[in-house]
Amino acid sequence: MLDALAALRKNVNRINKVADLLSTPVALAPEMLPAAEAIVCGSVVLLSGYFENFLKDCMRSFIDGVNGMRKPLSKLPAKMHRIHFEKGARALAKQIKEDWKSGDTSKTQDLADLLASLAAIQGYRLVWEAFADTRSNPGPDVVEEFLRSVGVQDPWGKLRSETIPGKVDLAVFLTSFIEVCNDCAHTGGANSKTVASDLLVFGDNLVALAQATITVLSAQLGNFSTL
């Protein structure tokens, strides 16, 4: 999970450099305003994508950790069994479509084997993709669903308790950030008043949320280790 955080930090730093560039006299010239607005909007969408990738990578690491513990399946939350099959089947259906085009069905077979592995009780391999569906819109409800899917109770309560002191309420932030992102993606920022300096705040808050997410998931892994 720390690798996922490092990747997010690296990508956020890219956007920070963009924000710095947009604060130079050349970028602030009146004739550059339309271009600057377009770059800001594009950067917001990129930040959302970077955070979405973080969530997926983080959940993959978490599920790998659970699989590596080799705990009896009966010890895990029952909800995880259902998600493994229900959303894992959706991942399989999507993979079949992709493999059908390429003619290589190895990934389909791998996923099918993982889905069937729960019959082993121990030595099973949960399908990480089943727990990492962001619906291409990593808002507060998605973050909550991610954590609940692996048995975390009161996700946002736990995230708030693990947030770096002095930060805004990250659930409120993420709600407004996704609204800005959707506006940028669908209208080119017609309703957005976002400026370059906002990118720095967005990135900083996303990293803070990522840190809290890792802390909560690490604690849940610790809980599983004692089962």
PDB file of C-alpha atoms in Angstrom:
ATOM      1  CA  MET A   1       0.000   0.000   0.000  1.00  0.00           C
ATOM      2  CA  LEU A   2       2.923   2.312   0.601  1.00  0.00           C
ATOM      3  CA  ASP A   3       3.932   1.877  -3.043  1.00  0.00           C
ATOM      4  CA  ALA A   4       0.472   3.090  -4.039  1.00  0.00           C
ATOM      5  CA  LEU A   5       0.915   6.145  -1.822  1.00  0.00           C
ATOM      6  CA  ALA A   6       4.364   6.840  -3.286  1.00  0.00           C
ATOM      7  CA  ALA A   7       2.926   6.691  -6.806  1.00  0.00           C
ATOM      8  CA  LEU A   8       0.146   9.104  -5.833  1.00  0.00           C
ATOM      9  CA  ARG A   9       2.634  11.529  -4.287  1.00  0.00           C
ATOM     10  CA  LYS A  10       4.731  11.425  -7.453  1.00  0.00           C
ATOM     11  CA  ASN A  11       1.736  12.166  -9.647  1.00  0.00           C
ATOM     12  CA  VAL A  12       0.461  14.923  -7.368  1.00  0.00           C
ATOM     13  CA  ASN A  13       3.909  16.508  -7.561  1.00  0.00           C
ATOM     14  CA  ARG A  14       3.492  16.642 -11.333  1.00  0.00           C
ATOM     15  CA  ILE A  15       0.333  18.684 -10.925  1.00  0.00           C
ATOM     16  CA  ASN A  16       2.031  20.902  -8.332  1.00  0.00           C
ATOM     17  CA  LYS A  17       4.645  21.772 -10.955  1.00  0.00           C
ATOM     18  CA  VAL A  18       1.858  22.564 -13.403  1.00  0.00           C
ATOM     19  CA  ALA A  19       0.321  24.900 -10.807  1.00  0.00           C
ATOM     20  CA  ASP A  20       3.695  26.600 -10.325  1.00  0.00           C
ATOM     21  CA  LEU A  21       4.050  27.017 -14.091  1.00  0.00           C
ATOM     22  CA  LEU A  22       0.593  28.557 -14.344  1.00  0.00           C
ATOM     23  CA  SER A  23       1.598  31.141 -11.743  1.00  0.00           C
ATOM     24  CA  THR A  24       4.394  32.595 -13.884  1.00  0.00           C
ATOM     25  CA  PRO A  25       3.969  36.001 -15.606  1.00  0.00           C
ATOM     26  CA  VAL A  26       3.791  34.390 -19.050  1.00  0.00           C
ATOM     27  CA  ALA A  27       0.944  32.083 -18.022  1.00  0.00           C
ATOM     28  CA  LEU A  28      -0.873  34.927 -16.256  1.00  0.00           C
ATOM     29  CA  ALA A  29      -0.942  37.128 -19.360  1.00  0.00           C
ATOM     30  CA  PRO A  30      -4.545  37.913 -20.433  1.00  0.00           C
ATOM     31  CA  GLU A  31      -4.124  36.227 -23.808  1.00  0.00           C
ATOM     32  CA  MET A  32      -3.105  33.001 -22.050  1.00  0.00           C
ATOM     33  CA  LEU A  33      -6.203  32.850 -19.841  1.00  0.00           C
ATOM     34  CA  PRO A  34      -8.197  30.382 -22.010  1.00  0.00           C
ATOM     35  CA  ALA A  35      -5.212  28.047 -22.251  1.00  0.00           C
ATOM     36  CA  ALA A  36      -4.573  28.279 -18.499  1.00  0.00           C
ATOM     37  CA  GLU A  37      -8.210  27.461 -17.727  1.00  0.00           C
ATOM     38  CA  ALA A  38      -8.042  24.419 -19.999  1.00  0.00           C
ATOM     39  CA  ILE A  39      -4.848  23.211 -18.330  1.00  0.00           C
ATOM     40  CA  VAL A  40      -6.347  23.650 -14.855  1.00  0.00           C
ATOM     41  CA  CYS A  41      -9.425  21.631 -15.859  1.00  0.00           C
ATOM     42  CA  GLY A  42      -7.292  18.913 -17.386  1.00  0.00           C
ATOM     43  CA  SER A  43      -5.195  18.776 -14.238  1.00  0.00           C
ATOM     44  CA  VAL A  44      -8.276  18.324 -12.046  1.00  0.00           C
ATOM     45  CA  VAL A  45      -9.346  15.332 -14.141  1.00  0.00           C
ATOM     46  CA  LEU A  46      -5.834  13.912 -13.921  1.00  0.00           C
ATOM     47  CA  LEU A  47      -5.846  14.259 -10.126  1.00  0.00           C
ATOM     48  CA  SER A  48      -9.080  12.315  -9.974  1.00  0.00           C
ATOM     49  CA  GLY A  49      -7.546   9.599 -12.124  1.00  0.00           C
ATOM     50  CA  TYR A  50      -4.439   9.462  -9.959  1.00  0.00           C
ATOM     51  CA  PHE A  51      -6.564   9.047  -6.832  1.00  0.00           C
ATOM     52  CA  GLU A  52      -8.661   6.380  -8.529  1.00  0.00           C
ATOM     53  CA  ASN A  53      -5.481   4.464  -9.414  1.00  0.00           C
ATOM     54  CA  PHE A  54      -4.315   4.799  -5.818  1.00  0.00           C
ATOM     55  CA  LEU A  55      -7.531   3.224  -4.545  1.00  0.00           C
ATOM     56  CA  LYS A  56      -7.214   0.312  -6.960  1.00  0.00           C
ATOM     57  CA  ASP A  57      -3.533  -0.286  -6.209  1.00  0.00           C
ATOM     58  CA  CYS A  58      -4.151   0.015  -2.479  1.00  0.00           C
ATOM     59  CA  MET A  59      -6.997  -2.497  -2.550  1.00  0.00           C
ATOM     60  CA  ARG A  60      -4.950  -4.903  -4.643  1.00  0.00           C
ATOM     61  CA  SER A  61      -2.204  -4.772  -2.016  1.00  0.00           C
ATOM     62  CA  PHE A  62      -4.748  -5.245   0.774  1.00  0.00           C
ATOM     63  CA  ILE A  63      -6.359  -8.292  -0.841  1.00  0.00           C
ATOM     64  CA  ASP A  64      -2.918  -9.756  -1.577  1.00  0.00           C
ATOM     65  CA  GLY A  65      -2.209  -9.353   2.126  1.00  0.00           C
ATOM     66  CA  VAL A  66      -5.421 -11.127   3.096  1.00  0.00           C
ATOM     67  CA  ASN A  67      -4.723 -13.953   0.654  1.00  0.00           C
ATOM     68  CA  GLY A  68      -1.209 -14.323   2.030  1.00  0.00           C
ATOM     69  CA  MET A  69      -2.469 -14.836   5.580  1.00  0.00           C
ATOM     70  CA  ARG A  70      -4.177 -18.080   4.548  1.00  0.00           C
ATOM     71  CA  LYS A  71      -6.787 -17.660   7.260  1.00  0.00           C
ATOM     72  CA  PRO A  72      -9.783 -20.021   7.169  1.00  0.00           C
ATOM     73  CA  LEU A  73     -12.383 -18.531   4.850  1.00  0.00           C
ATOM     74  CA  SER A  74     -15.003 -18.774   7.576  1.00  0.00           C
ATOM     75  CA  LYS A  75     -13.034 -16.240   9.616  1.00  0.00           C
ATOM     76  CA  LEU A  76     -13.402 -13.478   7.034  1.00  0.00           C
ATOM     77  CA  PRO A  77     -16.493 -11.225   6.893  1.00  0.00           C
ATOM     78  CA  ALA A  78     -19.271 -12.973   4.972  1.00  0.00           C
ATOM     79  CA  LYS A  79     -19.670  -9.861   2.837  1.00  0.00           C
ATOM     80  CA  MET A  80     -16.226 -10.478   1.368  1.00  0.00           C
ATOM     81  CA  HIS A  81     -17.339 -13.903   0.115  1.00  0.00           C
ATOM     82  CA  ARG A  82     -20.327 -12.341  -1.676  1.00  0.00           C
ATOM     83  CA  ILE A  83     -18.286  -9.533  -3.222  1.00  0.00           C
ATOM     84  CA  HIS A  84     -15.668 -12.021  -4.401  1.00  0.00           C
ATOM     85  CA  PHE A  85     -18.310 -13.896  -6.398  1.00  0.00           C
ATOM     86  CA  GLU A  86     -20.677 -11.084  -7.377  1.00  0.00           C
ATOM     87  CA  LYS A  87     -18.218  -8.418  -8.463  1.00  0.00           C
ATOM     88  CA  GLY A  88     -15.581 -10.968  -9.380  1.00  0.00           C
ATOM     89  CA  ALA A  89     -18.045 -12.397 -11.893  1.00  0.00           C
ATOM     90  CA  ARG A  90     -18.484  -8.931 -13.368  1.00  0.00           C
ATOM     91  CA  ALA A  91     -14.728  -8.607 -13.690  1.00  0.00           C
ATOM     92  CA  LEU A  92     -14.656 -12.001 -15.400  1.00  0.00           C
ATOM     93  CA  ALA A  93     -17.366 -10.967 -17.875  1.00  0.00           C
ATOM     94  CA  LYS A  94     -15.411  -7.816 -18.714  1.00  0.00           C
ATOM     95  CA  GLN A  95     -12.205  -9.805 -19.139  1.00  0.00           C
ATOM     96  CA  ILE A  96     -13.926 -12.288 -21.464  1.00  0.00           C
ATOM     97  CA  LYS A  97     -14.888  -9.430 -23.796  1.00  0.00           C
ATOM     98  CA  GLU A  98     -11.322  -8.138 -23.859  1.00  0.00           C
ATOM     99  CA  ASP A  99      -9.806 -11.595 -24.378  1.00  0.00           C
ATOM    100  CA  TRP A 100     -12.297 -12.411 -27.117  1.00  0.00           C
ATOM    101  CA  LYS A 101     -10.919  -9.524 -29.146  1.00  0.00           C
ATOM    102  CA  SER A 102      -7.282 -10.465 -28.617  1.00  0.00           C
ATOM    103  CA  GLY A 103      -7.713 -14.214 -28.881  1.00  0.00           C
ATOM    104  CA  ASP A 104      -5.685 -14.761 -25.696  1.00  0.00           C
ATOM    105  CA  THR A 105      -7.916 -16.211 -22.968  1.00  0.00           C
ATOM    106  CA  SER A 106      -5.199 -16.704 -20.345  1.00  0.00           C
ATOM    107  CA  LYS A 107      -6.412 -13.818 -18.187  1.00  0.00           C
ATOM    108  CA  THR A 108      -9.965 -15.100 -18.378  1.00  0.00           C
ATOM    109  CA  GLN A 109      -8.792 -18.519 -17.212  1.00  0.00           C
ATOM    110  CA  ASP A 110      -6.795 -16.976 -14.371  1.00  0.00           C
ATOM    111  CA  LEU A 111      -9.835 -15.046 -13.128  1.00  0.00           C
ATOM    112  CA  ALA A 112     -12.061 -18.124 -13.438  1.00  0.00           C
ATOM    113  CA  ASP A 113      -9.550 -20.116 -11.371  1.00  0.00           C
ATOM    114  CA  LEU A 114      -9.533 -17.399  -8.694  1.00  0.00           C
ATOM    115  CA  LEU A 115     -13.326 -17.345  -8.512  1.00  0.00           C
ATOM    116  CA  ALA A 116     -13.373 -21.116  -8.030  1.00  0.00           C
ATOM    117  CA  SER A 117     -10.575 -21.069  -5.457  1.00  0.00           C
ATOM    118  CA  LEU A 118     -12.925 -20.416  -2.525  1.00  0.00           C
ATOM    119  CA  ALA A 119     -13.887 -24.075  -2.697  1.00  0.00           C
ATOM    120  CA  ALA A 120     -10.496 -24.781  -1.118  1.00  0.00           C
ATOM    121  CA  ILE A 121     -11.462 -23.016   2.159  1.00  0.00           C
ATOM    122  CA  GLN A 122      -7.746 -22.391   2.771  1.00  0.00           C
ATOM    123  CA  GLY A 123      -5.338 -21.559  -0.012  1.00  0.00           C
ATOM    124  CA  TYR A 124      -8.074 -19.506  -1.685  1.00  0.00           C
ATOM    125  CA  ARG A 125      -7.320 -16.356  -3.661  1.00  0.00           C
ATOM    126  CA  LEU A 126      -9.855 -13.546  -3.418  1.00  0.00           C
ATOM    127  CA  VAL A 127     -10.290 -11.605  -6.671  1.00  0.00           C
ATOM    128  CA  TRP A 128      -8.853  -8.177  -5.892  1.00  0.00           C
ATOM    129  CA  GLU A 129     -10.646  -6.574  -8.861  1.00  0.00           C
ATOM    130  CA  ALA A 130     -13.946  -7.418  -7.170  1.00  0.00           C
ATOM    131  CA  PHE A 131     -13.031  -5.046  -4.330  1.00  0.00           C
ATOM    132  CA  ALA A 132     -11.572  -2.283  -6.505  1.00  0.00           C
ATOM    133  CA  ASP A 133     -14.479  -1.051  -8.626  1.00  0.00           C
ATOM    134  CA  THR A 134     -14.328   2.755  -8.469  1.00  0.00           C
ATOM    135  CA  ARG A 135     -17.130   3.181 -11.019  1.00  0.00           C
ATOM    136  CA  SER A 136     -14.779   5.752 -12.617  1.00  0.00           C
ATOM    137  CA  ASN A 137     -15.915   8.263 -10.013  1.00  0.00           C
ATOM    138  CA  PRO A 138     -13.938   8.007  -6.757  1.00  0.00           C
ATOM    139  CA  GLY A 139     -16.252  10.081  -4.576  1.00  0.00           C
ATOM    140  CA  PRO A 140     -17.025   9.726  -0.851  1.00  0.00           C
ATOM    141  CA  ASP A 141     -19.554   6.941  -1.412  1.00  0.00           C
ATOM    142  CA  VAL A 142     -16.981   4.921  -3.378  1.00  0.00           C
ATOM    143  CA  VAL A 143     -14.337   5.369  -0.674  1.00  0.00           C
ATOM    144  CA  GLU A 144     -16.867   4.279   1.946  1.00  0.00           C
ATOM    145  CA  GLU A 145     -17.901   1.271  -0.149  1.00  0.00           C
ATOM    146  CA  PHE A 146     -14.250   0.273  -0.592  1.00  0.00           C
ATOM    147  CA  LEU A 147     -13.677   0.142   3.137  1.00  0.00           C
ATOM    148  CA  ARG A 148     -17.006  -1.492   3.978  1.00  0.00           C
ATOM    149  CA  SER A 149     -16.327  -4.194   1.390  1.00  0.00           C
ATOM    150  CA  VAL A 150     -13.481  -5.484   3.555  1.00  0.00           C
ATOM    151  CA  GLY A 151     -15.329  -5.250   6.848  1.00  0.00           C
ATOM    152  CA  VAL A 152     -14.412  -1.746   8.023  1.00  0.00           C
ATOM    153  CA  GLN A 153     -17.251  -0.288  10.093  1.00  0.00           C
ATOM    154  CA  ASP A 154     -17.982   3.470  10.102  1.00  0.00           C
ATOM    155  CA  PRO A 155     -15.434   4.154   7.317  1.00  0.00           C
ATOM    156  CA  TRP A 156     -15.589   7.933   7.331  1.00  0.00           C
ATOM    157  CA  GLY A 157     -15.543   8.060  11.110  1.00  0.00           C
ATOM    158  CA  LYS A 158     -12.320   6.070  11.075  1.00  0.00           C
ATOM    159  CA  LEU A 159     -10.865   8.131   8.228  1.00  0.00           C
ATOM    160  CA  ARG A 160     -11.588  11.353  10.109  1.00  0.00           C
ATOM    161  CA  SER A 161      -9.887  10.023  13.222  1.00  0.00           C
ATOM    162  CA  GLU A 162      -6.800   9.150  11.178  1.00  0.00           C
ATOM    163  CA  THR A 163      -6.629  12.400   9.216  1.00  0.00           C
ATOM    164  CA  ILE A 164      -3.652  14.677   9.800  1.00  0.00           C
ATOM    165  CA  PRO A 165      -4.655  17.389  12.319  1.00  0.00           C
ATOM    166  CA  GLY A 166      -5.571  20.709  10.763  1.00  0.00           C
ATOM    167  CA  LYS A 167      -7.084  19.297   7.583  1.00  0.00           C
ATOM    168  CA  VAL A 168     -10.592  20.087   6.411  1.00  0.00           C
ATOM    169  CA  ASP A 169     -13.276  17.405   6.567  1.00  0.00           C
ATOM    170  CA  LEU A 170     -12.047  15.202   3.742  1.00  0.00           C
ATOM    171  CA  ALA A 171     -15.504  13.778   2.978  1.00  0.00           C
ATOM    172  CA  VAL A 172     -16.754  17.321   2.329  1.00  0.00           C
ATOM    173  CA  PHE A 173     -13.629  18.092   0.321  1.00  0.00           C
ATOM    174  CA  LEU A 174     -13.956  14.956  -1.810  1.00  0.00           C
ATOM    175  CA  THR A 175     -17.610  15.733  -2.548  1.00  0.00           C
ATOM    176  CA  SER A 176     -16.775  19.202  -3.865  1.00  0.00           C
ATOM    177  CA  PHE A 177     -13.659  17.952  -5.671  1.00  0.00           C
ATOM    178  CA  ILE A 178     -15.627  15.330  -7.607  1.00  0.00           C
ATOM    179  CA  GLU A 179     -18.223  17.975  -8.513  1.00  0.00           C
ATOM    180  CA  VAL A 180     -15.455  20.173  -9.935  1.00  0.00           C
ATOM    181  CA  CYS A 181     -13.936  17.195 -11.710  1.00  0.00           C
ATOM    182  CA  ASN A 182     -17.242  16.225 -13.332  1.00  0.00           C
ATOM    183  CA  ASP A 183     -17.776  19.803 -14.449  1.00  0.00           C
ATOM    184  CA  CYS A 184     -14.292  19.887 -15.969  1.00  0.00           C
ATOM    185  CA  ALA A 185     -14.764  16.537 -17.681  1.00  0.00           C
ATOM    186  CA  HIS A 186     -18.231  17.187 -19.108  1.00  0.00           C
ATOM    187  CA  THR A 187     -18.368  20.940 -19.744  1.00  0.00           C
ATOM    188  CA  GLY A 188     -14.735  21.968 -19.907  1.00  0.00           C
ATOM    189  CA  GLY A 189     -15.113  23.791 -16.609  1.00  0.00           C
ATOM    190  CA  ALA A 190     -17.966  26.046 -17.682  1.00  0.00           C
ATOM    191  CA  ASN A 191     -19.243  26.257 -14.101  1.00  0.00           C
ATOM    192  CA  SER A 192     -15.892  25.975 -12.364  1.00  0.00           C
ATOM    193  CA  LYS A 193     -14.005  28.861 -10.804  1.00  0.00           C
ATOM    194  CA  THR A 194     -10.961  26.701 -10.144  1.00  0.00           C
ATOM    195  CA  VAL A 195      -7.587  28.380 -10.434  1.00  0.00           C
ATOM    196  CA  ALA A 196      -4.015  27.097 -10.410  1.00  0.00           C
ATOM    197  CA  SER A 197      -3.546  27.558  -6.672  1.00  0.00           C
ATOM    198  CA  ASP A 198      -6.546  25.280  -6.047  1.00  0.00           C
ATOM    199  CA  LEU A 199      -4.627  22.419  -7.640  1.00  0.00           C
ATOM    200  CA  LEU A 200      -2.111  22.539  -4.788  1.00  0.00           C
ATOM    201  CA  VAL A 201      -4.898  22.258  -2.219  1.00  0.00           C
ATOM    202  CA  PHE A 202      -6.604  19.447  -4.117  1.00  0.00           C
ATOM    203  CA  GLY A 203      -3.423  17.418  -4.333  1.00  0.00           C
ATOM    204  CA  ASP A 204      -2.539  17.968  -0.690  1.00  0.00           C
ATOM    205  CA  ASN A 205      -5.989  16.856   0.474  1.00  0.00           C
ATOM    206  CA  LEU A 206      -5.966  13.772  -1.750  1.00  0.00           C
ATOM    207  CA  VAL A 207      -2.620  12.701  -0.311  1.00  0.00           C
ATOM    208  CA  ALA A 208      -3.945  13.255   3.221  1.00  0.00           C
ATOM    209  CA  LEU A 209      -6.990  11.109   2.414  1.00  0.00           C
ATOM    210  CA  ALA A 210      -4.743   8.437   0.919  1.00  0.00           C
ATOM    211  CA  GLN A 211      -2.619   8.368   4.079  1.00  0.00           C
ATOM    212  CA  ALA A 212      -5.700   7.973   6.263  1.00  0.00           C
ATOM    213  CA  THR A 213      -7.027   5.223   3.985  1.00  0.00           C
ATOM    214  CA  ILE A 214      -3.797   3.248   4.301  1.00  0.00           C
ATOM    215  CA  THR A 215      -3.847   3.620   8.086  1.00  0.00           C
ATOM    216  CA  VAL A 216      -7.420   2.302   8.274  1.00  0.00           C
ATOM    217  CA  LEU A 217      -6.738  -0.599   5.912  1.00  0.00           C
ATOM    218  CA  SER A 218      -3.516  -1.502   7.706  1.00  0.00           C
ATOM    219  CA  ALA A 219      -5.428  -1.656  10.977  1.00  0.00           C
ATOM    220  CA  GLN A 220      -7.996  -3.941   9.336  1.00  0.00           C
ATOM    221  CA  LEU A 221      -5.224  -6.229   8.106  1.00  0.00           C
ATOM    222  CA  GLY A 222      -3.990  -6.324  11.663  1.00  0.00           C
ATOM    223  CA  ASN A 223      -7.470  -7.340  12.815  1.00  0.00           C
ATOM    224  CA  PHE A 224      -7.554 -10.147  10.263  1.00  0.00           C
ATOM    225  CA  SER A 225      -4.149 -11.405  11.390  1.00  0.00           C
ATOM    226  CA  THR A 226      -5.571 -12.180  14.846  1.00  0.00           C
ATOM    227  CA  LEU A 227      -8.544 -14.209  13.568  1.00  0.00           C
TER     228      LEU A 227
END
